[in-house]
Amino acid sequence: MSAAEKRVLFVDDSAEFLDITRQIISRFAGPAWDIYTAHNVGQAMNVITEKQIDLVVVDVHMPVVDGMQFLSLLNRKHPNVLKAVLTADTSDTHRTVCMSRGAELFLAKPQSQVEWQQVYASLNDIGRFQPQEGFRGVLRRVGLQDVLQMECLSRNSAMLEITTKELRGLIYIYEGQIIHAEAGDRRGTEAFNFLMGLTGGEFAQKPYVTPPQQTITDSWEFLLMEAARRRDEIEGGGEPTAPEDAIPPQFRPAYGHTQEAQSLVFQSGFDEPAPTDARPAAPPRPQWQPQQSRRPVRPPPESQTHFFTRPPTPSRVDTEQPEVAEFIIISSQGDVLYEWRCHDVNSRVNFLEFLSQKTRLLSQGLPIGHFERFEIFGSKSRIITQLENDHAVFVRTNVATDSSIVGDNS
Amino acid sequence: MTGSVFQEWINRNLDIPGVLGFGIYTPDKGGFIASCVHTFSAEALENAWRCVAETIPVMQLNRFPTARFRFVYDQAVVHCERRRDGTCLGVFAVKGHQFEQDELYRLLGEFHSL
């Protein structure tokens, strides 16, 4: 590994552009940057893994997998890598989509020396405002469990390094099996469970090296299930986590225009069959099926929908209260914990991820404290989102027409 | 509407108690910021305001209303108001300050009438 401060990968299908980029940016950056290039996404993914890239600069238009798809892929596979877009197509649409998919910067391809210098300065600046609390990039990026699951399903060999202010931990994966973990004085399963229970810190994927010893023999499925069960026990006081537990108390009185409506919202989470990704209290080892989709997006089954298709009629007394129109709770890994009348779950998850990124960036350098919530006031609706360390909530309510809102100029 | 009109208007309102800073975003993607307190550096405020501006098209993409929205932090609130012409005002204010009851809506009203 060189002593460069930053390892930057440029991805573009034009070899000529990549050559020029390397030459010019090298002149500006000198030894401070290690510059890599890739002609396509496959090549880029290899370089990112092998070289521990800090920043990926990607073109929008590329064959097979375009830059926007690549950004989504990067969010899942390499959550801690910074992302920027460098493109000749600077349309507002592309810009919005790229930013909503996690790009920190959206830049036009430079045409002059001055513009090249500006591009370099912007890219060099990009890491300056980065969140330091919680798992870095929580929500907009995938969690530790997702990465582990992905590596194991792919039968990869890798090492995951987890760092907090207090300690550094390592999880070794060899050909899809978790074979060793260490965290401080802990070793083996104890260390693994400890690391999986952390609620803050950063993790990075590193090339596999042979561990000093092999301390874990359980299947990765069992390990992940057991870790999840332990986490649930801690969070839920011994009971499986219920959606109500995840709902911030300050939201509760405002939901639903009647008590009946509230009970419908919450009751459905308890009385209906457990969702497909709910974890059993004592997981049977051989029967667990790994999740193929890391973001289970599931419409309520028919047996559930009858609950919701007939909203309770508001009483006269309640007509001034807002009516819940849509509701979703997602975990910090982007899994849907609960949803009600949410017609486009993926959009909501993407929006919450985007908001997580922006609200953290927004507060950098300003003495305004921690983010609490984001509120949108429409003339006929309200949207409230709240982001916590381990979950996010999105609620849309219908309200009586508010004449103080000057048009919903969306 | 030129940016200078907004700038002059903001300059007249820099001393309102409880206000920490302002941001203006114009439909031509221009804009400016104004800090009212020394703890709000221009650099940090500009970064924050850029984040707000970047949120608007994403809200539009999701078909959310964009006329009024706010970011609530535990010590401050960013009140955002967007005119029909697309110009967006951001008022960074101390959370829970009397300003939110008294002056905020006067400011928003004036902003729409500029």
Short mmCIF file of C-alpha atoms in Angstrom, two decimals:
data_model
loop_
_atom_site.label_atom_id
_atom_site.label_comp_id
_atom_site.label_asym_id
_atom_site.label_seq_id
_atom_site.Cartn_x
_atom_site.Cartn_y
_atom_site.Cartn_z
CA MET A 1 0.00 0.00 0.00
CA SER A 2 1.38 3.40 -0.91
CA ALA A 3 1.44 6.38 1.41
CA ALA A 4 -1.09 8.27 -0.69
CA GLU A 5 -3.77 10.12 1.27
CA LYS A 6 -6.52 9.13 -1.11
CA ARG A 7 -7.11 6.25 -3.51
CA VAL A 8 -9.33 7.40 -6.34
CA LEU A 9 -10.87 5.30 -9.09
CA PHE A 10 -12.19 6.82 -12.30
CA VAL A 11 -14.71 4.68 -14.20
CA ASP A 12 -15.50 5.57 -17.80
CA ASP A 13 -15.97 3.51 -20.94
CA SER A 14 -13.72 5.90 -22.88
CA ALA A 15 -10.10 4.79 -22.61
CA GLU A 16 -8.98 8.08 -24.07
CA PHE A 17 -10.80 10.10 -21.42
CA LEU A 18 -9.36 7.91 -18.68
CA ASP A 19 -5.81 8.46 -19.99
CA ILE A 20 -6.29 12.21 -20.08
CA THR A 21 -7.87 12.19 -16.64
CA ARG A 22 -5.01 10.24 -15.15
CA GLN A 23 -2.42 12.57 -16.65
CA ILE A 24 -4.10 15.80 -15.61
CA ILE A 25 -5.29 14.79 -12.16
CA SER A 26 -1.89 13.28 -11.37
CA ARG A 27 -0.31 16.65 -12.01
CA PHE A 28 -2.67 18.36 -9.57
CA ALA A 29 -2.66 15.69 -6.88
CA GLY A 30 0.97 14.61 -6.99
CA PRO A 31 1.75 11.77 -4.59
CA ALA A 32 -1.27 12.56 -2.43
CA TRP A 33 -3.54 10.50 -4.67
CA ASP A 34 -3.23 7.02 -6.04
CA ILE A 35 -5.22 7.09 -9.25
CA TYR A 36 -6.82 4.01 -10.76
CA THR A 37 -8.99 3.63 -13.81
CA ALA A 38 -11.55 1.11 -15.00
CA HIS A 39 -13.38 0.78 -18.30
CA ASN A 40 -16.43 -0.96 -16.96
CA VAL A 41 -18.27 -1.79 -13.77
CA GLY A 42 -16.88 -5.31 -13.45
CA GLN A 43 -13.33 -4.06 -13.65
CA ALA A 44 -14.19 -1.25 -11.24
CA MET A 45 -15.59 -3.61 -8.62
CA ASN A 46 -12.38 -5.63 -8.66
CA VAL A 47 -10.24 -2.54 -8.27
CA ILE A 48 -12.37 -1.22 -5.42
CA THR A 49 -11.95 -4.46 -3.51
CA GLU A 50 -8.27 -4.93 -4.21
CA LYS A 51 -7.09 -1.38 -3.75
CA GLN A 52 -9.41 -0.22 -0.98
CA ILE A 53 -10.59 2.73 -2.98
CA ASP A 54 -11.73 5.82 -1.06
CA LEU A 55 -13.48 7.66 -3.87
CA VAL A 56 -15.06 6.43 -7.09
CA VAL A 57 -15.69 8.91 -9.89
CA VAL A 58 -18.10 7.48 -12.41
CA ASP A 59 -19.50 8.45 -15.79
CA VAL A 60 -23.28 8.31 -16.28
CA HIS A 61 -23.42 6.77 -19.72
CA MET A 62 -21.69 3.43 -19.93
CA PRO A 63 -22.71 0.28 -21.74
CA VAL A 64 -24.28 -2.70 -19.94
CA VAL A 65 -24.39 -1.16 -16.46
CA ASP A 66 -24.68 2.60 -16.50
CA GLY A 67 -23.36 5.00 -13.89
CA MET A 68 -26.67 5.35 -12.09
CA GLN A 69 -27.05 1.61 -11.69
CA PHE A 70 -23.43 1.46 -10.62
CA LEU A 71 -24.08 3.99 -7.86
CA SER A 72 -26.84 1.78 -6.44
CA LEU A 73 -24.55 -1.22 -6.65
CA LEU A 74 -21.78 0.64 -4.87
CA ASN A 75 -24.14 1.63 -2.07
CA ARG A 76 -24.86 -2.00 -1.42
CA LYS A 77 -21.48 -3.56 -1.99
CA HIS A 78 -19.11 -0.85 -0.76
CA PRO A 79 -21.11 1.38 1.53
CA ASN A 80 -18.19 3.43 2.80
CA VAL A 81 -16.76 4.40 -0.56
CA LEU A 82 -17.37 8.01 -1.52
CA LYS A 83 -18.99 8.55 -4.89
CA ALA A 84 -18.93 11.31 -7.47
CA VAL A 85 -20.29 11.59 -10.98
CA LEU A 86 -18.30 13.14 -13.80
CA THR A 87 -20.36 13.34 -16.94
CA ALA A 88 -20.95 15.23 -20.15
CA ASP A 89 -24.68 14.83 -19.61
CA THR A 90 -25.49 17.26 -16.83
CA SER A 91 -29.24 17.21 -17.17
CA ASP A 92 -31.26 17.93 -14.06
CA THR A 93 -32.85 14.53 -14.27
CA HIS A 94 -29.55 12.71 -14.20
CA ARG A 95 -28.26 14.95 -11.49
CA THR A 96 -31.28 14.29 -9.28
CA VAL A 97 -31.20 10.56 -9.81
CA CYS A 98 -27.45 10.38 -9.16
CA MET A 99 -27.71 12.43 -5.99
CA SER A 100 -30.63 10.39 -4.78
CA ARG A 101 -28.55 7.26 -5.32
CA GLY A 102 -25.77 8.41 -3.10
CA ALA A 103 -23.46 10.53 -5.26
CA GLU A 104 -21.84 13.18 -3.13
CA LEU A 105 -20.95 15.28 -6.16
CA PHE A 106 -22.27 15.66 -9.67
CA LEU A 107 -19.75 17.37 -11.97
CA ALA A 108 -19.55 18.23 -15.64
CA LYS A 109 -16.66 16.79 -17.61
CA PRO A 110 -14.08 19.56 -17.82
CA GLN A 111 -13.27 21.31 -21.06
CA SER A 112 -10.40 23.53 -20.00
CA GLN A 113 -7.45 23.59 -17.66
CA VAL A 114 -9.35 25.78 -15.23
CA GLU A 115 -12.29 23.39 -15.22
CA TRP A 116 -9.98 20.44 -14.62
CA GLN A 117 -8.55 22.26 -11.66
CA GLN A 118 -12.05 22.91 -10.34
CA VAL A 119 -12.94 19.25 -10.73
CA TYR A 120 -9.82 18.23 -8.87
CA ALA A 121 -10.50 20.73 -6.07
CA SER A 122 -14.07 19.49 -5.71
CA LEU A 123 -13.03 15.86 -5.62
CA ASN A 124 -10.26 16.62 -3.17
CA ASP A 125 -12.77 18.34 -0.91
CA ILE A 126 -15.34 15.61 -1.02
CA GLY A 127 -14.35 13.72 2.11
CA ARG A 128 -14.23 16.75 4.31
CA PHE A 129 -17.81 16.71 5.53
CA GLN A 130 -18.32 13.13 6.49
CA PRO A 131 -20.47 11.82 9.31
CA GLN A 132 -18.66 10.42 12.29
CA GLU A 133 -21.51 9.10 14.37
CA GLY A 134 -23.37 5.85 14.09
CA PHE A 135 -22.34 3.37 11.49
CA ARG A 136 -20.98 5.59 8.81
CA GLY A 137 -23.61 6.04 6.20
CA VAL A 138 -26.25 4.18 8.12
CA LEU A 139 -29.46 3.85 6.10
CA ARG A 140 -28.24 5.01 2.78
CA ARG A 141 -25.71 2.26 2.85
CA VAL A 142 -25.98 -1.34 3.79
CA GLY A 143 -25.21 -2.69 7.20
CA LEU A 144 -22.63 -5.12 8.46
CA GLN A 145 -25.08 -8.00 8.41
CA ASP A 146 -25.89 -7.35 4.75
CA VAL A 147 -22.27 -7.35 3.74
CA LEU A 148 -21.60 -10.54 5.66
CA GLN A 149 -24.60 -12.20 4.11
CA MET A 150 -23.57 -11.09 0.65
CA GLU A 151 -20.02 -12.33 1.05
CA CYS A 152 -21.17 -15.66 2.41
CA LEU A 153 -23.80 -16.18 -0.25
CA SER A 154 -21.21 -15.39 -2.89
CA ARG A 155 -18.78 -17.83 -1.24
CA ASN A 156 -16.19 -15.08 -1.12
CA SER A 157 -13.10 -14.82 1.02
CA ALA A 158 -12.69 -11.49 2.76
CA MET A 159 -11.91 -9.81 6.01
CA LEU A 160 -14.25 -7.27 7.58
CA GLU A 161 -12.67 -4.72 9.84
CA ILE A 162 -14.98 -3.04 12.33
CA THR A 163 -13.73 -0.01 14.17
CA THR A 164 -15.23 2.08 16.90
CA LYS A 165 -13.68 4.72 19.07
CA GLU A 166 -12.82 2.06 21.60
CA LEU A 167 -11.76 -0.99 19.64
CA ARG A 168 -11.04 -2.69 16.37
CA GLY A 169 -12.58 -5.99 15.46
CA LEU A 170 -12.10 -8.43 12.62
CA ILE A 171 -14.32 -11.03 11.01
CA TYR A 172 -12.69 -13.53 8.67
CA ILE A 173 -14.70 -15.12 5.88
CA TYR A 174 -13.20 -17.96 3.91
CA GLU A 175 -15.01 -19.25 0.85
CA GLY A 176 -18.34 -18.15 2.22
CA GLN A 177 -17.87 -19.41 5.78
CA ILE A 178 -17.19 -17.26 8.82
CA ILE A 179 -14.16 -18.92 10.35
CA HIS A 180 -12.79 -16.47 12.88
CA ALA A 181 -13.62 -13.25 14.70
CA GLU A 182 -11.77 -11.16 17.20
CA ALA A 183 -12.63 -7.99 19.12
CA GLY A 184 -10.36 -6.82 21.88
CA ASP A 185 -9.84 -9.83 24.16
CA ARG A 186 -12.78 -11.69 22.72
CA ARG A 187 -12.33 -14.48 20.22
CA GLY A 188 -14.59 -16.72 18.18
CA THR A 189 -18.37 -16.66 18.47
CA GLU A 190 -18.24 -14.36 21.49
CA ALA A 191 -16.32 -11.80 19.46
CA PHE A 192 -18.63 -12.22 16.48
CA ASN A 193 -21.75 -11.67 18.57
CA PHE A 194 -20.15 -8.70 20.25
CA LEU A 195 -19.29 -7.09 16.92
CA MET A 196 -22.72 -7.76 15.49
CA GLY A 197 -24.26 -6.08 18.51
CA LEU A 198 -22.40 -2.81 18.04
CA THR A 199 -24.60 0.14 17.25
CA GLY A 200 -21.96 2.54 16.01
CA GLY A 201 -18.62 2.60 14.26
CA GLU A 202 -17.35 1.91 10.81
CA PHE A 203 -16.64 -1.20 8.89
CA ALA A 204 -14.46 -1.83 5.89
CA GLN A 205 -14.05 -4.81 3.65
CA LYS A 206 -10.46 -5.94 3.24
CA PRO A 207 -8.70 -8.62 1.24
CA TYR A 208 -8.65 -11.99 2.92
CA VAL A 209 -5.63 -12.99 4.95
CA THR A 210 -5.30 -16.23 6.85
CA PRO A 211 -6.39 -15.71 10.45
CA PRO A 212 -4.08 -16.59 13.33
CA GLN A 213 -6.50 -19.33 14.33
CA GLN A 214 -9.86 -20.76 13.32
CA THR A 215 -12.30 -20.29 16.15
CA ILE A 216 -15.71 -20.58 14.51
CA THR A 217 -17.26 -23.69 13.02
CA ASP A 218 -20.98 -22.86 13.04
CA SER A 219 -22.62 -22.12 9.71
CA TRP A 220 -22.86 -18.49 8.75
CA GLU A 221 -26.62 -18.78 8.59
CA PHE A 222 -26.78 -19.85 12.18
CA LEU A 223 -24.32 -17.20 13.29
CA LEU A 224 -26.28 -14.40 11.66
CA MET A 225 -29.56 -15.69 13.01
CA GLU A 226 -28.15 -16.04 16.49
CA ALA A 227 -26.67 -12.55 16.35
CA ALA A 228 -30.00 -11.16 15.21
CA ARG A 229 -31.82 -13.01 17.95
CA ARG A 230 -29.45 -11.64 20.59
CA ARG A 231 -29.89 -8.16 19.24
CA ASP A 232 -33.65 -8.53 19.34
CA GLU A 233 -33.45 -9.75 22.91
CA ILE A 234 -31.44 -6.74 23.93
CA GLU A 235 -33.66 -4.31 22.07
CA GLY A 236 -36.95 -5.89 22.98
CA GLY A 237 -36.26 -6.99 26.53
CA GLY A 238 -36.38 -10.63 25.60
CA GLU A 239 -39.26 -10.46 23.15
CA PRO A 240 -38.94 -10.33 19.39
CA THR A 241 -38.89 -6.75 18.26
CA ALA A 242 -42.35 -5.49 17.47
CA PRO A 243 -43.07 -2.60 15.17
CA GLU A 244 -44.60 -0.59 17.96
CA ASP A 245 -41.29 -0.59 19.78
CA ALA A 246 -39.74 1.09 16.83
CA ILE A 247 -42.24 3.89 16.65
CA PRO A 248 -40.96 7.01 18.32
CA PRO A 249 -43.29 7.88 21.16
CA GLN A 250 -43.77 11.43 20.02
CA PHE A 251 -45.40 10.13 16.88
CA ARG A 252 -47.94 7.94 18.55
CA PRO A 253 -50.60 10.40 19.60
CA ALA A 254 -50.62 12.04 16.21
CA TYR A 255 -51.30 8.96 14.18
CA GLY A 256 -54.70 7.91 13.09
CA HIS A 257 -57.69 10.10 13.58
CA THR A 258 -59.24 7.75 16.07
CA GLN A 259 -58.04 5.33 18.65
CA GLU A 260 -59.49 2.65 16.45
CA ALA A 261 -57.23 3.69 13.60
CA GLN A 262 -54.21 3.61 15.81
CA SER A 263 -55.00 0.19 17.06
CA LEU A 264 -55.40 -1.02 13.50
CA VAL A 265 -52.02 0.27 12.54
CA PHE A 266 -50.25 -1.29 15.43
CA GLN A 267 -52.39 -4.32 15.95
CA SER A 268 -51.66 -5.56 12.48
CA GLY A 269 -48.01 -5.76 13.33
CA PHE A 270 -48.64 -8.09 16.23
CA ASP A 271 -51.59 -10.25 15.30
CA GLU A 272 -50.88 -11.02 11.72
CA PRO A 273 -48.45 -13.75 10.69
CA ALA A 274 -44.87 -12.75 11.13
CA PRO A 275 -43.34 -11.16 8.06
CA THR A 276 -40.99 -13.23 5.99
CA ASP A 277 -37.86 -11.75 7.49
CA ALA A 278 -39.00 -11.95 11.09
CA ARG A 279 -36.60 -13.90 13.17
CA PRO A 280 -37.74 -16.80 15.29
CA ALA A 281 -36.82 -16.69 18.94
CA ALA A 282 -34.78 -19.88 18.71
CA PRO A 283 -33.61 -20.42 15.17
CA PRO A 284 -33.43 -24.02 14.04
CA ARG A 285 -30.05 -24.31 12.43
CA PRO A 286 -30.64 -26.34 9.31
CA GLN A 287 -33.97 -24.84 8.27
CA TRP A 288 -33.02 -21.24 7.91
CA GLN A 289 -33.22 -19.93 4.41
CA PRO A 290 -30.86 -17.11 3.56
CA GLN A 291 -32.57 -13.96 2.36
CA GLN A 292 -32.13 -13.57 -1.33
CA SER A 293 -33.33 -10.04 -1.29
CA ARG A 294 -31.65 -7.86 1.26
CA ARG A 295 -34.49 -5.42 1.13
CA PRO A 296 -37.64 -7.37 1.46
CA VAL A 297 -40.33 -5.36 -0.18
CA ARG A 298 -43.55 -7.14 0.27
CA PRO A 299 -47.09 -6.08 -0.28
CA PRO A 300 -49.31 -7.20 2.56
CA PRO A 301 -50.76 -10.63 1.86
CA GLU A 302 -54.43 -10.86 1.07
CA SER A 303 -55.20 -11.93 4.58
CA GLN A 304 -53.76 -8.67 5.81
CA THR A 305 -55.17 -6.26 3.32
CA HIS A 306 -58.75 -6.55 4.53
CA PHE A 307 -57.52 -4.85 7.65
CA PHE A 308 -56.55 -1.78 5.77
CA THR A 309 -58.86 -1.43 2.84
CA ARG A 310 -61.66 -0.12 4.98
CA PRO A 311 -60.33 2.86 6.87
CA PRO A 312 -62.42 3.67 9.87
CA THR A 313 -64.93 6.42 9.40
CA PRO A 314 -63.88 9.46 11.33
CA SER A 315 -66.27 10.62 13.94
CA ARG A 316 -67.38 14.24 13.96
CA VAL A 317 -65.08 14.97 16.86
CA ASP A 318 -62.10 13.65 14.98
CA THR A 319 -62.51 15.39 11.68
CA GLU A 320 -59.86 17.98 12.53
CA GLN A 321 -57.29 15.28 13.19
CA PRO A 322 -54.95 14.15 10.43
CA GLU A 323 -55.69 10.90 8.69
CA VAL A 324 -52.76 8.59 8.20
CA ALA A 325 -52.39 7.93 4.50
CA GLU A 326 -49.10 6.09 4.40
CA PHE A 327 -46.68 4.72 6.92
CA ILE A 328 -43.38 2.88 6.70
CA ILE A 329 -40.62 1.93 9.10
CA ILE A 330 -37.30 0.66 7.82
CA SER A 331 -34.27 -0.63 9.62
CA SER A 332 -30.85 0.99 9.42
CA GLN A 333 -29.97 -1.63 6.83
CA GLY A 334 -32.86 -0.57 4.63
CA ASP A 335 -35.08 -3.54 5.47
CA VAL A 336 -38.76 -2.80 5.65
CA LEU A 337 -39.86 -3.46 9.23
CA TYR A 338 -43.38 -2.31 8.75
CA GLU A 339 -45.42 -0.63 6.06
CA TRP A 340 -49.00 0.42 5.67
CA ARG A 341 -50.53 1.64 2.42
CA CYS A 342 -47.12 2.39 1.05
CA HIS A 343 -47.50 1.99 -2.71
CA ASP A 344 -43.87 2.50 -3.64
CA VAL A 345 -41.72 1.09 -0.90
CA ASN A 346 -38.47 1.34 -2.83
CA SER A 347 -38.95 5.04 -3.45
CA ARG A 348 -39.58 5.65 0.21
CA VAL A 349 -36.52 3.66 1.23
CA ASN A 350 -34.41 5.55 -1.29
CA PHE A 351 -35.75 8.85 -0.02
CA LEU A 352 -34.98 7.98 3.58
CA GLU A 353 -31.48 6.93 2.58
CA PHE A 354 -31.00 10.19 0.73
CA LEU A 355 -32.30 12.14 3.69
CA SER A 356 -29.98 10.30 6.03
CA GLN A 357 -27.04 11.38 3.92
CA LYS A 358 -28.15 14.97 3.48
CA THR A 359 -29.16 15.68 7.06
CA ARG A 360 -25.82 14.47 8.34
CA LEU A 361 -23.96 16.55 5.80
CA LEU A 362 -26.17 19.55 6.49
CA SER A 363 -25.22 19.73 10.14
CA GLN A 364 -21.48 19.44 9.58
CA GLY A 365 -19.74 22.49 10.96
CA LEU A 366 -22.91 24.03 12.37
CA PRO A 367 -23.77 23.99 16.08
CA ILE A 368 -27.31 22.75 15.55
CA GLY A 369 -27.19 19.38 17.29
CA HIS A 370 -28.55 16.09 16.12
CA PHE A 371 -31.12 15.69 13.41
CA GLU A 372 -34.61 15.04 14.74
CA ARG A 373 -37.03 15.06 11.85
CA PHE A 374 -37.86 16.35 8.42
CA GLU A 375 -41.32 17.77 7.80
CA ILE A 376 -43.09 18.63 4.58
CA PHE A 377 -46.21 20.77 4.69
CA GLY A 378 -48.48 20.45 1.70
CA SER A 379 -51.81 22.18 1.32
CA LYS A 380 -53.56 18.86 1.79
CA SER A 381 -50.96 16.60 3.29
CA ARG A 382 -48.14 16.43 5.79
CA ILE A 383 -45.08 14.23 5.64
CA ILE A 384 -42.92 13.56 8.64
CA THR A 385 -39.76 11.51 8.60
CA GLN A 386 -37.63 10.64 11.54
CA LEU A 387 -34.24 9.01 11.40
CA GLU A 388 -32.86 7.13 14.36
CA ASN A 389 -29.70 5.07 14.67
CA ASP A 390 -31.49 1.80 14.11
CA HIS A 391 -34.59 2.73 12.15
CA ALA A 392 -36.34 5.40 10.13
CA VAL A 393 -40.00 6.30 10.02
CA PHE A 394 -41.94 7.90 7.17
CA VAL A 395 -45.51 9.04 7.73
CA ARG A 396 -47.80 10.82 5.32
CA THR A 397 -51.08 12.18 6.59
CA ASN A 398 -54.00 13.85 4.88
CA VAL A 399 -55.07 17.10 6.47
CA ALA A 400 -57.77 19.66 5.98
CA THR A 401 -56.78 22.20 3.34
CA ASP A 402 -54.19 24.60 4.67
CA SER A 403 -54.59 27.92 2.94
CA SER A 404 -51.34 29.24 4.39
CA ILE A 405 -49.40 26.99 2.01
CA VAL A 406 -48.90 28.92 -1.19
CA GLY A 407 -49.34 26.16 -3.73
CA ASP A 408 -47.77 22.73 -3.75
CA ASN A 409 -45.24 23.67 -6.33
CA SER A 410 -43.68 20.29 -6.69
CA MET B 1 -37.02 38.92 -10.03
CA THR B 2 -33.34 39.55 -9.43
CA GLY B 3 -31.31 38.06 -6.64
CA SER B 4 -30.39 41.50 -5.39
CA VAL B 5 -33.98 42.12 -4.29
CA PHE B 6 -33.83 39.07 -2.05
CA GLN B 7 -30.37 39.99 -0.86
CA GLU B 8 -31.45 43.47 0.14
CA TRP B 9 -34.49 42.08 1.89
CA ILE B 10 -32.38 39.61 3.83
CA ASN B 11 -29.90 42.31 4.76
CA ARG B 12 -32.76 44.22 6.35
CA ASN B 13 -33.65 41.20 8.47
CA LEU B 14 -30.28 40.07 9.72
CA ASP B 15 -30.83 41.24 13.29
CA ILE B 16 -33.98 39.33 14.16
CA PRO B 17 -33.49 37.57 17.49
CA GLY B 18 -33.49 33.81 17.12
CA VAL B 19 -32.38 33.83 13.50
CA LEU B 20 -29.02 32.20 12.85
CA GLY B 21 -28.75 32.51 9.12
CA PHE B 22 -30.49 32.71 5.77
CA GLY B 23 -30.22 30.98 2.46
CA ILE B 24 -31.78 31.81 -0.88
CA TYR B 25 -31.93 29.45 -3.84
CA THR B 26 -33.11 30.81 -7.16
CA PRO B 27 -34.55 28.85 -10.09
CA ASP B 28 -31.44 29.53 -12.16
CA LYS B 29 -29.54 27.55 -9.49
CA GLY B 30 -27.99 30.67 -8.12
CA GLY B 31 -28.36 31.84 -4.60
CA PHE B 32 -26.58 33.11 -1.58
CA ILE B 33 -26.33 32.69 2.15
CA ALA B 34 -26.14 35.14 5.01
CA SER B 35 -24.92 34.30 8.46
CA CYS B 36 -26.35 36.16 11.45
CA VAL B 37 -24.13 34.69 14.16
CA HIS B 38 -20.41 34.14 14.35
CA THR B 39 -20.86 30.43 15.11
CA PHE B 40 -22.31 29.94 11.63
CA SER B 41 -19.34 30.15 9.34
CA ALA B 42 -20.01 31.02 5.73
CA GLU B 43 -18.40 27.77 4.63
CA ALA B 44 -20.55 25.56 6.87
CA LEU B 45 -23.68 27.54 6.08
CA GLU B 46 -23.02 27.24 2.36
CA ASN B 47 -22.52 23.51 2.73
CA ALA B 48 -25.79 23.24 4.66
CA TRP B 49 -27.68 25.33 2.17
CA ARG B 50 -26.37 23.26 -0.71
CA CYS B 51 -27.76 20.18 1.04
CA VAL B 52 -31.15 21.87 1.32
CA ALA B 53 -31.07 22.87 -2.34
CA GLU B 54 -30.20 19.32 -3.37
CA THR B 55 -33.17 18.02 -1.44
CA ILE B 56 -35.70 19.94 -3.52
CA PRO B 57 -35.33 18.03 -6.81
CA VAL B 58 -35.35 14.75 -4.90
CA MET B 59 -38.60 15.78 -3.24
CA GLN B 60 -39.96 16.63 -6.68
CA LEU B 61 -38.82 13.28 -7.99
CA ASN B 62 -40.89 11.69 -5.23
CA ARG B 63 -43.83 13.99 -6.02
CA PHE B 64 -43.79 15.52 -2.57
CA PRO B 65 -45.00 19.07 -2.05
CA THR B 66 -42.14 21.53 -1.93
CA ALA B 67 -43.90 24.71 -0.88
CA ARG B 68 -42.94 24.45 2.77
CA PHE B 69 -40.64 22.07 4.57
CA ARG B 70 -38.27 22.09 7.46
CA PHE B 71 -35.32 20.23 8.89
CA VAL B 72 -35.59 19.97 12.65
CA TYR B 73 -32.42 19.48 14.68
CA ASP B 74 -32.32 19.42 18.43
CA GLN B 75 -30.96 22.96 18.65
CA ALA B 76 -32.08 24.59 15.43
CA VAL B 77 -34.65 24.40 12.68
CA VAL B 78 -34.15 25.12 9.01
CA HIS B 79 -37.47 26.57 7.82
CA CYS B 80 -37.76 26.42 4.05
CA GLU B 81 -40.36 28.18 1.94
CA ARG B 82 -40.56 27.91 -1.81
CA ARG B 83 -42.36 30.39 -4.03
CA ARG B 84 -44.32 29.51 -7.13
CA ASP B 85 -41.45 30.81 -9.25
CA GLY B 86 -39.13 28.27 -7.64
CA THR B 87 -37.18 30.65 -5.43
CA CYS B 88 -36.55 29.02 -2.08
CA LEU B 89 -35.90 30.74 1.23
CA GLY B 90 -34.22 29.04 4.14
CA VAL B 91 -34.27 30.47 7.62
CA PHE B 92 -31.96 28.86 10.15
CA ALA B 93 -33.49 29.59 13.53
CA VAL B 94 -32.98 28.64 17.15
CA LYS B 95 -35.36 25.82 17.94
CA GLY B 96 -38.23 26.78 20.17
CA HIS B 97 -37.37 30.47 20.07
CA GLN B 98 -40.15 33.06 20.18
CA PHE B 99 -39.16 33.89 16.61
CA GLU B 100 -41.03 30.82 15.42
CA GLN B 101 -44.26 32.20 16.82
CA ASP B 102 -43.87 35.85 15.92
CA GLU B 103 -41.55 36.79 13.15
CA LEU B 104 -41.30 33.66 11.05
CA TYR B 105 -44.66 33.98 9.34
CA ARG B 106 -44.17 37.68 8.76
CA LEU B 107 -40.90 36.83 7.01
CA LEU B 108 -42.52 34.12 4.93
CA GLY B 109 -45.32 36.46 3.93
CA GLU B 110 -42.87 39.15 2.90
CA PHE B 111 -40.81 36.61 0.98
CA HIS B 112 -43.84 35.69 -1.13
CA SER B 113 -44.66 39.30 -1.81
CA LEU B 114 -41.20 40.34 -2.98
#
